[in-house]
Amino acid sequence: MVEHFGDRLVKKIRSTKSFLCLGVDPHLDLIPKIFNTKTSFTNNLKMVENFCFSLLDTAYELVPAIKPQIALFEQLGPDGMKLLSSLCKHAQSKGFLIIMDAKRGDIGS
């Protein structure tokens, strides 16, 4: 039987000693320049990939869950959705719980 999400969340909160959820919202204009080399679609995809994977690799023992914003990956087209899938698989391998942010029309971005 699969363990309930709430039970897994409580365990992760206890192990990380944190209630925080890391929002993964890769706004292209807010990603630090260190992740950006050039401005083309392909490089935007690589920039988002480098930024997001660096976030996960830095925070995996500090927060129990991540919350990727689907719309910001959708703006990168089909390759952005593939990147989101890879990011989620990487997050699971690091032990993060994943809460997908797929809401529409509630606030700005």
GROMACS .gro file of C-alpha atoms in nm:
model
  109
    1MET     CA    1   0.000   0.000   0.000
    2VAL     CA    2   0.128   0.345  -0.093
    3GLU     CA    3   0.196   0.578   0.198
    4HIS     CA    4  -0.036   0.880   0.212
    5PHE     CA    5   0.115   1.211   0.093
    6GLY     CA    6   0.035   1.375   0.427
    7ASP     CA    7   0.227   1.107   0.616
    8ARG     CA    8   0.525   1.143   0.384
    9LEU     CA    9   0.513   1.521   0.428
   10VAL     CA   10   0.516   1.495   0.807
   11LYS     CA   11   0.821   1.265   0.789
   12LYS     CA   12   1.004   1.505   0.554
   13ILE     CA   13   0.920   1.804   0.776
   14ARG     CA   14   1.063   1.620   1.074
   15SER     CA   15   1.377   1.507   0.891
   16THR     CA   16   1.454   1.852   0.744
   17LYS     CA   17   1.324   2.040   1.050
   18SER     CA   18   1.154   2.278   0.809
   19PHE     CA   19   0.802   2.362   0.697
   20LEU     CA   20   0.929   2.547   0.389
   21CYS     CA   21   0.835   2.457   0.035
   22LEU     CA   22   1.077   2.574  -0.235
   23GLY     CA   23   0.895   2.746  -0.521
   24VAL     CA   24   1.068   2.671  -0.850
   25ASP     CA   25   0.952   2.965  -1.062
   26PRO     CA   26   1.214   3.021  -1.332
   27HIS     CA   27   1.129   3.375  -1.449
   28LEU     CA   28   1.381   3.430  -1.729
   29ASP     CA   29   1.445   3.793  -1.631
   30LEU     CA   30   1.507   3.707  -1.264
   31ILE     CA   31   1.755   3.421  -1.302
   32PRO     CA   32   2.098   3.539  -1.181
   33LYS     CA   33   2.340   3.623  -1.460
   34ILE     CA   34   2.581   3.351  -1.349
   35PHE     CA   35   2.342   3.099  -1.511
   36ASN     CA   36   2.308   3.298  -1.835
   37THR     CA   37   2.566   3.306  -2.111
   38LYS     CA   38   2.367   3.421  -2.416
   39THR     CA   39   2.010   3.509  -2.503
   40SER     CA   40   1.861   3.256  -2.743
   41PHE     CA   41   1.580   3.008  -2.698
   42THR     CA   42   1.822   2.715  -2.663
   43ASN     CA   43   2.031   2.906  -2.413
   44ASN     CA   44   1.718   3.010  -2.220
   45LEU     CA   45   1.634   2.642  -2.183
   46LYS     CA   46   1.988   2.561  -2.068
   47MET     CA   47   1.986   2.862  -1.832
   48VAL     CA   48   1.660   2.744  -1.670
   49GLU     CA   49   1.796   2.389  -1.646
   50ASN     CA   50   2.120   2.500  -1.479
   51PHE     CA   51   1.936   2.731  -1.240
   52CYS     CA   52   1.667   2.482  -1.136
   53PHE     CA   53   1.900   2.185  -1.091
   54SER     CA   54   2.136   2.406  -0.886
   55LEU     CA   55   1.842   2.503  -0.662
   56LEU     CA   56   1.757   2.140  -0.597
   57ASP     CA   57   2.116   2.035  -0.540
   58THR     CA   58   2.157   2.317  -0.286
   59ALA     CA   59   1.829   2.278  -0.097
   60TYR     CA   60   1.770   1.902  -0.086
   61GLU     CA   61   1.850   1.863   0.284
   62LEU     CA   62   1.692   2.195   0.384
   63VAL     CA   63   1.330   2.176   0.266
   64PRO     CA   64   1.084   1.888   0.243
   65ALA     CA   65   0.911   1.985  -0.082
   66ILE     CA   66   0.936   2.178  -0.406
   67LYS     CA   67   0.660   2.350  -0.603
   68PRO     CA   68   0.744   2.396  -0.972
   69GLN     CA   69   0.534   2.654  -1.160
   70ILE     CA   70   0.420   2.473  -1.475
   71ALA     CA   71   0.345   2.790  -1.676
   72LEU     CA   72   0.706   2.905  -1.656
   73PHE     CA   73   0.820   2.574  -1.807
   74GLU     CA   74   0.538   2.577  -2.065
   75GLN     CA   75   0.666   2.908  -2.201
   76LEU     CA   76   0.974   2.715  -2.316
   77GLY     CA   77   0.760   2.485  -2.533
   78PRO     CA   78   0.777   2.105  -2.548
   79ASP     CA   79   1.143   2.109  -2.444
   80GLY     CA   80   1.043   2.308  -2.135
   81MET     CA   81   0.795   2.037  -2.042
   82LYS     CA   82   1.066   1.773  -2.090
   83LEU     CA   83   1.287   1.980  -1.863
   84LEU     CA   84   1.010   1.991  -1.601
   85SER     CA   85   0.982   1.612  -1.617
   86SER     CA   86   1.360   1.573  -1.574
   87LEU     CA   87   1.356   1.821  -1.288
   88CYS     CA   88   1.081   1.626  -1.110
   89LYS     CA   89   1.267   1.297  -1.153
   90HIS     CA   90   1.583   1.458  -1.015
   91ALA     CA   91   1.383   1.604  -0.723
   92GLN     CA   92   1.239   1.263  -0.640
   93SER     CA   93   1.586   1.108  -0.649
   94LYS     CA   94   1.694   1.371  -0.393
   95GLY     CA   95   1.397   1.285  -0.169
   96PHE     CA   96   1.186   1.597  -0.229
   97LEU     CA   97   0.810   1.579  -0.227
   98ILE     CA   98   0.664   1.756  -0.531
   99ILE     CA   99   0.361   1.983  -0.531
  100MET     CA  100   0.285   2.085  -0.889
  101ASP     CA  101   0.171   2.447  -0.927
  102ALA     CA  102  -0.067   2.434  -1.223
  103LYS     CA  103  -0.318   2.701  -1.129
  104ARG     CA  104  -0.434   2.956  -1.384
  105GLY     CA  105  -0.556   3.313  -1.357
  106ASP     CA  106  -0.519   3.362  -0.982
  107ILE     CA  107  -0.232   3.616  -0.961
  108GLY     CA  108   0.033   3.784  -1.181
  109SER     CA  109   0.264   3.517  -1.315
   0.00000   0.00000   0.00000
